[in-house]
CSV table of C-alpha atoms and ligand atoms in Angstrom, one decimal:
chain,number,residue,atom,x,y,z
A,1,UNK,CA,0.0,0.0,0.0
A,2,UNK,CA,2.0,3.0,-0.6
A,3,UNK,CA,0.5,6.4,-1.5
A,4,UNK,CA,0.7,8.7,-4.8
A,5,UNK,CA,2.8,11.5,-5.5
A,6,UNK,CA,-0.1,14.1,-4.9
A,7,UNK,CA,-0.8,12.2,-1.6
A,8,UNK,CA,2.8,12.5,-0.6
A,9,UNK,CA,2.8,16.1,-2.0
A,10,UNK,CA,0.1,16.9,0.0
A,11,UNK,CA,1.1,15.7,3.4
A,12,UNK,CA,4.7,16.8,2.8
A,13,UNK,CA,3.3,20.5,1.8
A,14,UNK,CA,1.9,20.6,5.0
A,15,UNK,CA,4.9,20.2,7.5
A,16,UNK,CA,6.6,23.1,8.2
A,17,UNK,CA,10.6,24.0,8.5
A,18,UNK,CA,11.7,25.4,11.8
A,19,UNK,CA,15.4,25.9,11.4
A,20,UNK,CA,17.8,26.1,14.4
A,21,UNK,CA,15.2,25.1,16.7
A,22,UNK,CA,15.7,23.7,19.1
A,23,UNK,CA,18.9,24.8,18.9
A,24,UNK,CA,21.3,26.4,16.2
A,25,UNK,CA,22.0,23.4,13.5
A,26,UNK,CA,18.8,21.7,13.4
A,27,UNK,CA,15.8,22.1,10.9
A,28,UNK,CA,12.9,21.1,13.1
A,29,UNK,CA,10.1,19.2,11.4
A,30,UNK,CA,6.8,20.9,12.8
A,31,UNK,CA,3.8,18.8,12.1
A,32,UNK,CA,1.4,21.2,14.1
A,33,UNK,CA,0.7,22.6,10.6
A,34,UNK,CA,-0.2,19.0,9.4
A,35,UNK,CA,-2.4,18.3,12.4
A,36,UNK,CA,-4.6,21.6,11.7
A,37,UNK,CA,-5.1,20.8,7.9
A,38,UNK,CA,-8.2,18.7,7.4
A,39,UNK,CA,-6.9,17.1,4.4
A,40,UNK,CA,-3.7,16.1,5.3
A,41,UNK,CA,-4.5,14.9,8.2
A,42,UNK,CA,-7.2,12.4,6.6
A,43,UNK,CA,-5.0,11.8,3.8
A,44,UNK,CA,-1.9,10.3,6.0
A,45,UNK,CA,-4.4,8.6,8.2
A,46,UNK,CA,-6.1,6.9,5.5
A,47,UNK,CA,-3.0,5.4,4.1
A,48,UNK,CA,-1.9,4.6,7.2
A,49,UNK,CA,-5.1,2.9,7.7
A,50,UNK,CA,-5.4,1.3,4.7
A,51,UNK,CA,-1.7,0.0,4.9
A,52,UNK,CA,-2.4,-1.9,8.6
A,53,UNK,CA,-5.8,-2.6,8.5
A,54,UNK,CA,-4.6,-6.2,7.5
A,55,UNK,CA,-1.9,-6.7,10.0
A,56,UNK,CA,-4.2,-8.1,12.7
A,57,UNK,CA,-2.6,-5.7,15.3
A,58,UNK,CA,-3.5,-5.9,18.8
A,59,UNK,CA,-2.3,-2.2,19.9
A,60,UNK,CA,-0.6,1.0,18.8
A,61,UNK,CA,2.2,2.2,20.5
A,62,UNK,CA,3.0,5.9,20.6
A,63,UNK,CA,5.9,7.7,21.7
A,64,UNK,CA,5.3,10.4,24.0
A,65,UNK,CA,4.2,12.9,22.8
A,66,UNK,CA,3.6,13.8,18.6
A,67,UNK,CA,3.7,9.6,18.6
A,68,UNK,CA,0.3,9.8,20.7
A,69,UNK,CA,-1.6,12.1,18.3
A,70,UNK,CA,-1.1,9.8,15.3
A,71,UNK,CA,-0.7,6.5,17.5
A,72,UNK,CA,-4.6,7.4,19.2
A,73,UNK,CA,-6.2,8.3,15.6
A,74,UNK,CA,-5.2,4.8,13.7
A,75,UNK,CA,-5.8,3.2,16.7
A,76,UNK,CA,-9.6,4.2,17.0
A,77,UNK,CA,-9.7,3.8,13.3
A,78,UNK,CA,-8.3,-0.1,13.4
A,79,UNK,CA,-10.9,-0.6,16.1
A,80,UNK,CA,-8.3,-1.6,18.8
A,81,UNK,CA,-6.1,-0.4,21.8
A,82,UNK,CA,-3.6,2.5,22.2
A,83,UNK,CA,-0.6,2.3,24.6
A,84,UNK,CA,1.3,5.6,25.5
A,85,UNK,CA,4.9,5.3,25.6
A,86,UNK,CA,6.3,8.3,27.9
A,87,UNK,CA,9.0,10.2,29.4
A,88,UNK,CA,10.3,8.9,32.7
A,89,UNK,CA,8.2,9.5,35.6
A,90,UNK,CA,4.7,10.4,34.6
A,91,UNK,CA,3.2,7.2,34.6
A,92,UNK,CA,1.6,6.5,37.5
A,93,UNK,CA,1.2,2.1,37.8
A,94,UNK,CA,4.7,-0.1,37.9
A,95,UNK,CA,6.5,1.2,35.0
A,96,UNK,CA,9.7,-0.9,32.9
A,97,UNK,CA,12.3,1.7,31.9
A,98,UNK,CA,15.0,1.8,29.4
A,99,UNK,CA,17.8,4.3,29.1
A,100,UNK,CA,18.7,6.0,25.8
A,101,UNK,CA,21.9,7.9,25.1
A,102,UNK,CA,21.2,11.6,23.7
A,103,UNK,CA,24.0,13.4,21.5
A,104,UNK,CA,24.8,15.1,25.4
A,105,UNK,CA,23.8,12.9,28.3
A,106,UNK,CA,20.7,10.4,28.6
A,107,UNK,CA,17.0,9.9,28.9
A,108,UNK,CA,14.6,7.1,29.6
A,109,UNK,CA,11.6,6.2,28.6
A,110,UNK,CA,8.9,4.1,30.4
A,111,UNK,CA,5.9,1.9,30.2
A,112,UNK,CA,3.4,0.5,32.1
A,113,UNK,CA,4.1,-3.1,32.8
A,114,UNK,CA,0.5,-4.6,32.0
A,115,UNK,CA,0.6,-1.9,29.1
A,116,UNK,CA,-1.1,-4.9,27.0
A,117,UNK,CA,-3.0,-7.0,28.7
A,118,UNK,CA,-6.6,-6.9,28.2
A,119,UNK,CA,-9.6,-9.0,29.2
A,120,UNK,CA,-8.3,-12.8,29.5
A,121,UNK,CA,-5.1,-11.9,28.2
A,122,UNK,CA,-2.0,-11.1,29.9
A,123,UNK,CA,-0.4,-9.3,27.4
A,124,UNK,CA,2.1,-11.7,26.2
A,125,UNK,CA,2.9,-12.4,22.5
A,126,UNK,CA,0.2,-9.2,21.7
A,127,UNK,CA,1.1,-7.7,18.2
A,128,UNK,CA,2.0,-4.2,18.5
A,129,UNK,CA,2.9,-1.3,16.1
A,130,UNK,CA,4.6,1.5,17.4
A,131,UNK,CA,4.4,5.1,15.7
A,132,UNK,CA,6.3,8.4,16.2
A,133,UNK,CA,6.5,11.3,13.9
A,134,UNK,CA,9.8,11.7,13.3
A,135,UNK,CA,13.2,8.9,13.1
A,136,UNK,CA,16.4,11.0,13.4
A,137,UNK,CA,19.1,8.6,14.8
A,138,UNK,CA,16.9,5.8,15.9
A,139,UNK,CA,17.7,6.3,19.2
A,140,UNK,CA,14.3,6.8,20.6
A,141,UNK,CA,12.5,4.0,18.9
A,142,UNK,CA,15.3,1.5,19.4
A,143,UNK,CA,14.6,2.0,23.1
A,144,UNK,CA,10.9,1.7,23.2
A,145,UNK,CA,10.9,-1.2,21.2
A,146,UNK,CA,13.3,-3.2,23.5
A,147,UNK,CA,10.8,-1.7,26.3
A,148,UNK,CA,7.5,-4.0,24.3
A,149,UNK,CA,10.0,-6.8,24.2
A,150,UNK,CA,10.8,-6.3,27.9
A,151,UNK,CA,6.9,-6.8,28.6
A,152,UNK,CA,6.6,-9.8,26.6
A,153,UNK,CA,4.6,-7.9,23.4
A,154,UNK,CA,5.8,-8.3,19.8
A,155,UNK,CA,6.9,-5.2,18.0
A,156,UNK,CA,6.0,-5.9,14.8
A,157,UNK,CA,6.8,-2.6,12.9
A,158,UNK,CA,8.0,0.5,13.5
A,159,UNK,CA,6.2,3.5,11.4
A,160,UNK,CA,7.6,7.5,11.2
A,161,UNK,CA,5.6,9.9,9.3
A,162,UNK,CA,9.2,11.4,8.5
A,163,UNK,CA,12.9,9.7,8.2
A,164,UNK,CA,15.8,11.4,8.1
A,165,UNK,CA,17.5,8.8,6.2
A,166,UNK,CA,20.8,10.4,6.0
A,167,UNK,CA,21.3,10.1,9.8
A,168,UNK,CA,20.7,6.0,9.1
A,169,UNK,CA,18.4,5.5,12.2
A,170,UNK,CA,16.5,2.6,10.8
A,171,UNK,CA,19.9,0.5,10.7
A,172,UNK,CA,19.7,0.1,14.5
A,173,UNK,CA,16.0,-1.2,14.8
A,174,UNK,CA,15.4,-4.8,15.1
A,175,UNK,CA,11.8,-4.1,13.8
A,176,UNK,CA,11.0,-3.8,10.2
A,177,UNK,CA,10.8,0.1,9.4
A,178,UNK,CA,8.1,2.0,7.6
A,179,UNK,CA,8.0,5.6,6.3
A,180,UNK,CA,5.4,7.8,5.3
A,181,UNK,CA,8.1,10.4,4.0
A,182,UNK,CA,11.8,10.4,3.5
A,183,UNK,CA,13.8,13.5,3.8
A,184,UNK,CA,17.2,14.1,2.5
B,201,AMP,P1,16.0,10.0,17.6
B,201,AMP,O1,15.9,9.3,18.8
B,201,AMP,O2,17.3,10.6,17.3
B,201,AMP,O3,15.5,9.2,16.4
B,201,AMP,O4,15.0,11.2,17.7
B,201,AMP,C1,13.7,11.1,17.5
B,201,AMP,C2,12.8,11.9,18.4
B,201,AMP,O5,13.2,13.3,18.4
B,201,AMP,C3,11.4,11.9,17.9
B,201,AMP,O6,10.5,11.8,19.0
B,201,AMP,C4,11.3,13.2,17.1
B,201,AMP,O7,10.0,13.8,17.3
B,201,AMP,C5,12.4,14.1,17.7
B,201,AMP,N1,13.1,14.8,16.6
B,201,AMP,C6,14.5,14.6,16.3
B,201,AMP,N2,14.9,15.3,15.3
B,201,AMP,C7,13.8,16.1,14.9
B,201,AMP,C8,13.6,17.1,13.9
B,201,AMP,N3,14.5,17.5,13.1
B,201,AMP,N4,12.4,17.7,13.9
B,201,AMP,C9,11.4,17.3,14.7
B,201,AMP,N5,11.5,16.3,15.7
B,201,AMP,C10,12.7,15.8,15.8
């Protein structure tokens, strides 16, 4: 399932170029220009609806917090679960971390440890894609997917809107890769 040129043209058109934010160097991708355009919006979550609709996911994962917006919209669309993915300390049940190196220093992500159980199931062997807008090195994503390992879930795609393929994130994932957009 992959989308048309217009459809890419369209979506594409509609992120914006922050450049040196957050700090001098980087262009930041701002998809709050996608998310307030009607047809952009419905035309990435249609493909990406179309594309996993057939997957027989269990649950979306999303990672805190742009991976939520898109994660919570497919999910409601596939008719199934969605599973936050967040910054350390603001979840409030028994959480499994994992620590992430950043270009200066670290962070760490979290989730709940019954993040995919669900009524008779414990969780275990659940199918889950896990969405985020943006991959730069792969760093992120690399993390929370050892994080649905680490609960007994199987990651069974990761999905960007965007890939900065240059910066060779993808390389690092154990999960297949998918991406709406690639950006040079
Ligand atoms: P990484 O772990 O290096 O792949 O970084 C990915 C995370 O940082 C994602 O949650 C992105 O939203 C964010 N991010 C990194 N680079 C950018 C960028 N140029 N524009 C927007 N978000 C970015």
């Amino acid at each position: 399932m992959t989308l048309n040129n217009e459809e890419k043209e369209i979506i594409l058109n509609s992120i914006r170029d922050i450049p040196d934010f957050p700090k001098p160097g980087i262009i930041f991708k701002d998809i709050t220009t996608l998310l307030s355009n009607p047809k952009a919006l419905n035309t990435l979550m249609t493909h990406l609806e179309n594309r996993y609709k057939d997957y027989n996911l269990d649950f979306i994962a999303g990672i805190d917090a742009r991976g939520f917006i898109f994660g919570s919209i497919l999910a409601d669309r596939l008719g199934i679960g969605f599973v936050p993915v967040r910054k350390k300390g603001k979840l409030p049940y028994t959480t499994v971390a994992e620590k992430y190196s950043l270009e200066y220093g670290f962070d760490e992500v979290e989730i709940h440890i019954d993040a995919f159980a669900s009524e008779g199931h414990d969780g275990k062997g659940a199918k889950v894609l896990l969405i985020d807008d943006l991959i730069a090195t792969g760093g992120t994503a690399k993390a929370v997917a050892s994080l649905i390992d680490k609960v007994g879930a199987i990651c069974v795609e990761v999905c960007f809107i965007m890939e900065l393929g240059f910066l060779k994130g993808r390389e690092g994932i154990d999960a297949p890769v998918y991406s709406v957009l690639q950006i040079d």
